[in-house]
Amino acid sequence: MVFSNICTMILIVFSYINTDYIVAAYLNRCQVRDIKISYDIACKWSINLHTRFETSHKDVDLSRFSITHLVPKFHLPAHGPKCQARYSFNYTHGVGRTHGETVEQEWAYINLAALSTREMGPGAQHSALDDSWGGWNWRKVLGLGECEICALRSCQVLVP
Ligand SMILES: [Zn+2]
């Protein structure tokens, strides 16, 4: 799911500030304690995360959460052996067979909206992108039942 205010426009000069803001916006209203963050550069971004939040996001108490940083499976081979052991979905409890790449798949859908909203003012752009992400979420919810049926059929094949 893509939550409102969690998606942000990437500025020309990208830094951890953008990602910190997205995560802080989510954690501010998060009621779950156990958080898994999948991010292409989680190994680098997680360094000094607590220090950055103490400075820039004082309203977020990171000690309320148990945060596990993970690197998506497709991206992980490009990292070194230390990252592959420490940030792997394969060695993390509670993630099942998740690959962490789903958010990348959503960009193919939203890229069309990015082109059409490029010349909008900030308010209209935010509203249009919010609608697009809402559409994506709706399509995903509708497809969940189909996924369940596929999973059940797979189980029936495995268990005669
Ligand atoms: Zn790494």
Coordinates of N, CA and C and ligand atoms in Angstrom, one line a residue:
M1 N 0.8 -1.2 0.0 CA 0.0 0.0 0.0 C 0.9 1.3 0.0
V2 N 0.4 2.2 -0.6 CA 1.1 3.5 -0.6 C 0.2 4.5 0.2
F3 N 0.8 5.0 1.3 CA 0.0 5.8 2.2 C 0.1 7.3 1.8
S4 N -1.0 8.0 2.1 CA -1.0 9.4 1.8 C 0.2 10.1 2.6
N5 N 0.8 11.0 1.9 CA 1.9 11.8 2.5 C 3.2 10.9 2.7
I6 N 3.2 9.7 2.3 CA 4.4 8.9 2.4 C 5.2 8.9 1.1
C7 N 4.5 9.2 0.0 CA 5.2 9.3 -1.2 C 5.6 10.8 -1.4
T8 N 6.8 11.0 -1.7 CA 7.3 12.4 -1.9 C 8.0 12.6 -3.2
M9 N 8.0 13.8 -3.7 CA 8.8 14.1 -4.9 C 10.3 14.1 -4.6
I10 N 11.0 13.5 -5.4 CA 12.5 13.5 -5.2 C 13.0 14.8 -5.7
L11 N 13.7 15.6 -4.9 CA 14.3 16.8 -5.3 C 15.5 16.6 -6.1
I12 N 16.0 17.7 -6.8 CA 17.1 17.6 -7.6 C 18.3 17.1 -6.8
V13 N 18.5 17.6 -5.6 CA 19.6 17.2 -4.8 C 19.0 16.2 -3.8
F14 N 19.3 14.9 -4.0 CA 18.7 13.9 -3.1 C 19.6 13.7 -1.9
S15 N 19.0 13.6 -0.8 CA 19.8 13.3 0.4 C 18.9 12.5 1.3
Y16 N 19.4 12.1 2.5 CA 18.6 11.3 3.4 C 17.5 12.1 4.0
I17 N 17.5 13.4 3.8 CA 16.4 14.2 4.3 C 15.0 13.8 3.8
N18 N 14.9 13.5 2.5 CA 13.7 13.0 1.9 C 13.2 11.7 2.6
T19 N 14.1 10.8 2.6 CA 13.7 9.5 3.2 C 13.4 9.6 4.7
D20 N 14.2 10.4 5.4 CA 13.9 10.6 6.8 C 12.5 11.2 7.0
Y21 N 12.1 12.1 6.1 CA 10.8 12.8 6.2 C 9.7 11.8 6.0
I22 N 9.9 10.9 5.0 CA 8.8 9.9 4.6 C 8.7 9.0 5.8
V23 N 9.8 8.5 6.4 CA 9.7 7.5 7.4 C 9.1 8.2 8.7
A24 N 9.5 9.4 9.0 CA 9.0 10.1 10.1 C 7.5 10.3 10.0
A25 N 7.0 10.7 8.8 CA 5.6 10.9 8.6 C 4.8 9.6 8.9
Y26 N 5.4 8.5 8.5 CA 4.7 7.2 8.7 C 4.8 6.8 10.2
L27 N 5.9 6.9 10.8 CA 6.1 6.5 12.2 C 5.3 7.4 13.1
N28 N 5.0 8.6 12.8 CA 4.3 9.5 13.6 C 2.8 9.0 13.9
R29 N 2.3 8.3 12.9 CA 0.9 7.7 13.1 C 0.9 6.2 13.1
C30 N 2.0 5.6 13.2 CA 2.1 4.2 13.2 C 1.8 3.6 14.6
Q31 N 0.9 2.6 14.6 CA 0.6 1.9 15.9 C 1.3 0.5 16.0
V32 N 2.0 0.2 15.0 CA 2.7 -1.1 15.0 C 4.1 -0.9 15.6
R33 N 4.6 -1.8 16.4 CA 5.9 -1.7 17.0 C 7.0 -2.3 16.1
D34 N 6.8 -3.4 15.5 CA 7.8 -4.1 14.7 C 7.7 -3.6 13.3
I35 N 8.8 -2.9 12.9 CA 8.8 -2.3 11.6 C 10.0 -2.8 10.8
K36 N 9.6 -3.2 9.5 CA 10.7 -3.7 8.6 C 10.7 -2.6 7.5
I37 N 11.9 -2.0 7.3 CA 12.1 -1.0 6.3 C 12.9 -1.6 5.2
S38 N 12.3 -1.7 4.0 CA 13.1 -2.2 2.8 C 13.4 -1.0 2.0
Y39 N 14.7 -0.8 1.7 CA 15.2 0.4 1.0 C 16.5 0.0 0.3
D40 N 16.7 0.4 -0.9 CA 17.8 0.0 -1.7 C 19.2 0.3 -1.0
I41 N 19.2 1.3 -0.3 CA 20.5 1.7 0.4 C 20.3 1.7 2.0
A42 N 19.5 0.8 2.5 CA 19.2 0.7 3.9 C 20.4 0.6 4.7
C43 N 21.5 -0.1 4.2 CA 22.7 -0.3 4.9 C 23.4 1.1 5.2
K44 N 23.3 2.0 4.2 CA 23.9 3.3 4.4 C 23.0 4.3 5.2
W45 N 21.7 4.2 4.8 CA 20.7 5.2 5.3 C 20.5 4.9 6.8
S46 N 20.6 3.7 7.3 CA 20.4 3.4 8.7 C 21.5 3.9 9.6
I47 N 22.7 4.1 9.0 CA 23.8 4.7 9.8 C 23.4 6.1 10.3
N48 N 23.5 6.3 11.6 CA 23.2 7.6 12.2 C 21.7 8.0 12.1
L49 N 20.9 7.0 11.8 CA 19.4 7.3 11.7 C 18.9 8.0 13.0
H50 N 19.3 7.4 14.2 CA 18.8 7.9 15.5 C 19.3 9.3 15.7
T51 N 20.6 9.5 15.4 CA 21.1 10.9 15.5 C 20.4 11.9 14.7
R52 N 20.1 11.5 13.4 CA 19.4 12.5 12.5 C 18.0 12.7 13.0
F53 N 17.3 11.7 13.5 CA 16.0 11.9 14.0 C 16.0 12.7 15.3
E54 N 17.0 12.6 16.2 CA 17.1 13.4 17.4 C 17.2 14.9 17.0
T55 N 17.8 15.1 15.9 CA 18.0 16.5 15.4 C 16.8 17.0 14.6
S56 N 16.4 16.3 13.7 CA 15.4 16.8 12.7 C 13.9 16.3 12.9
H57 N 13.8 15.2 13.6 CA 12.4 14.7 13.8 C 12.2 14.3 15.3
K58 N 12.3 15.4 16.1 CA 12.2 15.2 17.6 C 10.8 14.6 18.0
D59 N 9.8 14.8 17.1 CA 8.5 14.3 17.5 C 8.3 12.8 17.3
V60 N 9.3 12.2 16.7 CA 9.2 10.7 16.6 C 10.2 10.1 17.6
D61 N 9.6 9.2 18.4 CA 10.4 8.5 19.4 C 10.7 7.1 18.8
L62 N 11.9 7.0 18.3 CA 12.3 5.7 17.6 C 12.4 4.6 18.6
S63 N 12.6 4.9 19.9 CA 12.7 3.8 20.9 C 11.4 3.0 21.0
R64 N 10.3 3.6 20.5 CA 9.0 2.9 20.5 C 8.9 1.7 19.6
F65 N 9.9 1.7 18.6 CA 9.8 0.8 17.5 C 11.0 -0.2 17.6
S66 N 10.7 -1.4 17.0 CA 11.8 -2.3 16.7 C 12.0 -2.3 15.2
I67 N 13.0 -1.6 14.8 CA 13.1 -1.4 13.3 C 14.2 -2.3 12.7
T68 N 13.8 -3.1 11.7 CA 14.8 -3.9 11.0 C 15.0 -3.3 9.6
H69 N 16.2 -3.1 9.2 CA 16.5 -2.5 7.9 C 16.9 -3.6 7.0
L70 N 16.3 -3.6 5.8 CA 16.5 -4.6 4.8 C 16.8 -4.0 3.4
V71 N 17.5 -4.8 2.6 CA 17.8 -4.4 1.2 C 17.0 -5.3 0.3
P72 N 16.2 -4.8 -0.6 CA 15.5 -5.7 -1.5 C 16.3 -6.7 -2.2
K73 N 15.8 -7.9 -2.5 CA 16.6 -9.0 -3.0 C 17.3 -8.7 -4.3
F74 N 16.6 -8.0 -5.2 CA 17.2 -7.7 -6.5 C 18.4 -6.8 -6.3
H75 N 18.4 -5.9 -5.4 CA 19.5 -4.9 -5.2 C 20.6 -5.5 -4.3
L76 N 20.3 -6.5 -3.5 CA 21.3 -7.0 -2.5 C 22.6 -7.5 -3.1
P77 N 22.5 -8.3 -4.3 CA 23.8 -8.8 -4.8 C 24.8 -7.7 -5.1
A78 N 24.4 -6.5 -5.4 CA 25.3 -5.4 -5.7 C 26.1 -4.9 -4.5
H79 N 25.6 -5.3 -3.3 CA 26.2 -4.9 -2.1 C 27.3 -5.9 -1.7
G80 N 28.1 -5.6 -0.8 CA 29.1 -6.5 -0.4 C 28.6 -7.7 0.5
P81 N 29.5 -8.6 0.8 CA 29.1 -9.8 1.6 C 28.5 -9.4 3.0
K82 N 29.1 -8.3 3.6 CA 28.6 -7.9 4.9 C 27.1 -7.5 4.8
C83 N 26.7 -6.8 3.8 CA 25.4 -6.3 3.6 C 24.5 -7.5 3.3
Q84 N 25.0 -8.4 2.5 CA 24.2 -9.6 2.1 C 23.8 -10.5 3.3
A85 N 24.7 -10.5 4.3 CA 24.3 -11.3 5.5 C 23.4 -10.5 6.4
R86 N 23.7 -9.2 6.6 CA 23.0 -8.4 7.6 C 21.6 -7.9 7.1
Y87 N 21.5 -7.6 5.9 CA 20.3 -6.9 5.4 C 19.4 -7.8 4.5
S88 N 19.6 -9.1 4.5 CA 18.9 -10.0 3.7 C 17.5 -10.3 4.2
F89 N 16.5 -10.3 3.3 CA 15.2 -10.8 3.6 C 15.3 -12.3 4.0
N90 N 16.2 -13.0 3.3 CA 16.3 -14.5 3.6 C 16.6 -14.9 5.0
Y91 N 17.3 -14.0 5.7 CA 17.7 -14.3 7.1 C 16.9 -13.5 8.1
T92 N 15.8 -13.0 7.7 CA 15.0 -12.1 8.6 C 13.7 -12.8 9.0
H93 N 13.5 -12.9 10.3 CA 12.3 -13.5 10.8 C 11.1 -12.6 10.5
G94 N 10.0 -13.2 10.1 CA 8.7 -12.5 10.0 C 8.4 -11.9 8.6
V95 N 9.3 -12.1 7.7 CA 9.0 -11.5 6.3 C 8.6 -12.6 5.3
G96 N 8.6 -13.8 5.7 CA 8.2 -14.9 4.8 C 9.1 -14.9 3.6
R97 N 8.6 -15.0 2.4 CA 9.4 -15.0 1.2 C 9.3 -13.7 0.4
T98 N 9.1 -12.6 1.2 CA 9.0 -11.3 0.6 C 10.3 -10.9 -0.1
H99 N 10.2 -10.3 -1.2 CA 11.5 -9.8 -1.9 C 11.8 -8.3 -1.7
G100 N 10.8 -7.6 -1.3 CA 11.0 -6.2 -1.0 C 11.1 -5.3 -2.2
E101 N 10.8 -5.8 -3.4 CA 10.9 -5.0 -4.6 C 9.5 -4.5 -5.1
T102 N 8.5 -4.8 -4.4 CA 7.1 -4.5 -4.9 C 7.0 -3.0 -5.1
V103 N 7.6 -2.2 -4.2 CA 7.5 -0.7 -4.4 C 8.0 -0.3 -5.7
E104 N 9.1 -1.0 -6.2 CA 9.6 -0.6 -7.5 C 8.6 -0.9 -8.6
Q105 N 7.8 -2.0 -8.5 CA 6.9 -2.3 -9.5 C 5.8 -1.2 -9.7
E106 N 5.5 -0.6 -8.6 CA 4.5 0.5 -8.6 C 4.9 1.7 -9.4
W107 N 6.2 1.9 -9.6 CA 6.7 3.1 -10.3 C 6.3 3.0 -11.8
A108 N 6.2 1.8 -12.3 CA 5.8 1.7 -13.7 C 4.4 2.2 -13.9
Y109 N 3.6 2.0 -12.9 CA 2.2 2.6 -13.0 C 2.2 4.1 -12.8
I110 N 2.9 4.6 -11.8 CA 2.8 6.0 -11.4 C 3.6 6.9 -12.4
N111 N 4.6 6.3 -13.1 CA 5.3 7.1 -14.1 C 4.5 7.9 -15.0
L112 N 3.4 7.3 -15.5 CA 2.4 7.9 -16.4 C 1.8 9.2 -15.7
A113 N 1.5 9.1 -14.4 CA 0.9 10.2 -13.7 C 2.0 11.3 -13.6
A114 N 3.2 10.9 -13.4 CA 4.3 11.9 -13.2 C 4.4 12.8 -14.5
L115 N 4.3 12.2 -15.6 CA 4.3 13.0 -16.9 C 3.2 13.9 -17.0
S116 N 2.0 13.5 -16.6 CA 0.8 14.4 -16.7 C 0.7 15.4 -15.6
T117 N 1.4 15.3 -14.5 CA 1.3 16.2 -13.4 C 2.6 17.1 -13.4
R118 N 3.5 17.0 -14.3 CA 4.7 17.7 -14.3 C 4.6 19.2 -14.3
E119 N 3.6 19.7 -15.0 CA 3.4 21.2 -15.1 C 2.3 21.7 -14.2
M120 N 1.8 20.9 -13.3 CA 0.8 21.4 -12.4 C 1.4 22.2 -11.2
G121 N 0.6 23.0 -10.6 CA 1.0 23.6 -9.3 C 1.1 22.6 -8.2
P122 N 1.8 22.9 -7.1 CA 2.1 21.9 -6.1 C 0.8 21.3 -5.5
G123 N -0.3 22.1 -5.3 CA -1.5 21.6 -4.7 C -2.2 20.6 -5.6
A124 N -2.3 21.0 -6.9 CA -3.0 20.2 -7.9 C -2.2 18.9 -8.1
Q125 N -0.8 19.1 -8.2 CA 0.0 17.9 -8.4 C -0.1 16.9 -7.2
H126 N -0.1 17.4 -6.0 CA -0.3 16.5 -4.8 C -1.6 15.8 -4.9
S127 N -2.6 16.5 -5.2 CA -4.0 16.0 -5.3 C -4.1 14.9 -6.4
A128 N -3.5 15.2 -7.6 CA -3.5 14.2 -8.7 C -2.7 13.0 -8.4
L129 N -1.5 13.2 -7.8 CA -0.7 12.0 -7.4 C -1.4 11.2 -6.3
D130 N -2.0 11.9 -5.4 CA -2.8 11.2 -4.3 C -3.9 10.3 -4.9
D131 N -4.6 10.9 -5.9 CA -5.6 10.1 -6.5 C -5.0 8.9 -7.3
S132 N -3.9 9.1 -7.9 CA -3.3 8.0 -8.6 C -2.8 6.9 -7.7
W133 N -2.2 7.3 -6.6 CA -1.8 6.2 -5.6 C -3.0 5.5 -5.0
G134 N -4.1 6.3 -4.8 CA -5.4 5.7 -4.3 C -5.9 4.7 -5.3
G135 N -5.8 5.0 -6.6 CA -6.2 4.1 -7.7 C -5.3 2.8 -7.6
W136 N -4.0 3.0 -7.4 CA -3.1 1.9 -7.3 C -3.5 1.0 -6.2
N137 N -3.7 1.6 -5.0 CA -4.1 0.8 -3.8 C -5.4 0.1 -4.0
W138 N -6.4 0.7 -4.7 CA -7.6 0.0 -5.0 C -7.4 -1.2 -5.9
R139 N -6.7 -1.0 -6.9 CA -6.4 -2.1 -7.8 C -5.7 -3.3 -7.0
K140 N -4.8 -2.9 -6.1 CA -4.1 -3.9 -5.3 C -5.1 -4.7 -4.4
V141 N -5.9 -3.9 -3.8 CA -6.9 -4.6 -2.9 C -7.8 -5.5 -3.7
L142 N -8.3 -5.1 -4.8 CA -9.1 -5.9 -5.7 C -8.4 -7.2 -6.1
G143 N -7.1 -7.1 -6.3 CA -6.3 -8.3 -6.7 C -5.9 -9.2 -5.6
L144 N -6.1 -8.8 -4.3 CA -5.7 -9.7 -3.2 C -6.5 -11.0 -3.2
G145 N -7.8 -10.9 -3.5 CA -8.6 -12.1 -3.6 C -8.1 -13.1 -4.6
E146 N -7.7 -12.5 -5.8 CA -7.2 -13.3 -6.9 C -5.9 -14.0 -6.4
C147 N -5.0 -13.3 -5.7 CA -3.8 -13.8 -5.2 C -4.1 -15.0 -4.3
E148 N -5.1 -14.8 -3.4 CA -5.4 -15.9 -2.4 C -5.9 -17.1 -3.2
I149 N -6.7 -16.9 -4.2 CA -7.2 -18.1 -5.0 C -6.0 -18.8 -5.7
C150 N -5.0 -18.0 -6.2 CA -3.9 -18.6 -6.9 C -3.0 -19.4 -5.8
A151 N -2.9 -18.8 -4.6 CA -2.1 -19.5 -3.6 C -2.8 -20.8 -3.2
L152 N -4.1 -20.7 -3.0 CA -4.8 -21.9 -2.6 C -4.7 -23.0 -3.7
R153 N -4.8 -22.6 -5.0 CA -4.6 -23.6 -6.1 C -3.3 -24.2 -6.0
S154 N -2.2 -23.4 -5.7 CA -0.9 -23.9 -5.6 C -0.8 -24.9 -4.5
C155 N -1.4 -24.6 -3.4 CA -1.4 -25.5 -2.3 C -2.1 -26.8 -2.6
Q156 N -3.2 -26.8 -3.4 CA -3.9 -28.0 -3.8 C -3.0 -28.8 -4.7
V157 N -2.2 -28.2 -5.5 CA -1.3 -29.0 -6.3 C -0.2 -29.7 -5.5
L158 N 0.3 -29.0 -4.5 CA 1.3 -29.5 -3.6 C 0.8 -30.6 -2.7
V159 N -0.4 -30.4 -2.2 CA -1.0 -31.3 -1.3 C -2.2 -32.0 -2.0
P160 N -2.0 -33.2 -2.5 CA -3.1 -33.8 -3.3 C -4.3 -34.2 -2.3
Ligands
ZN1 ZN 25.0 -2.3 1.5

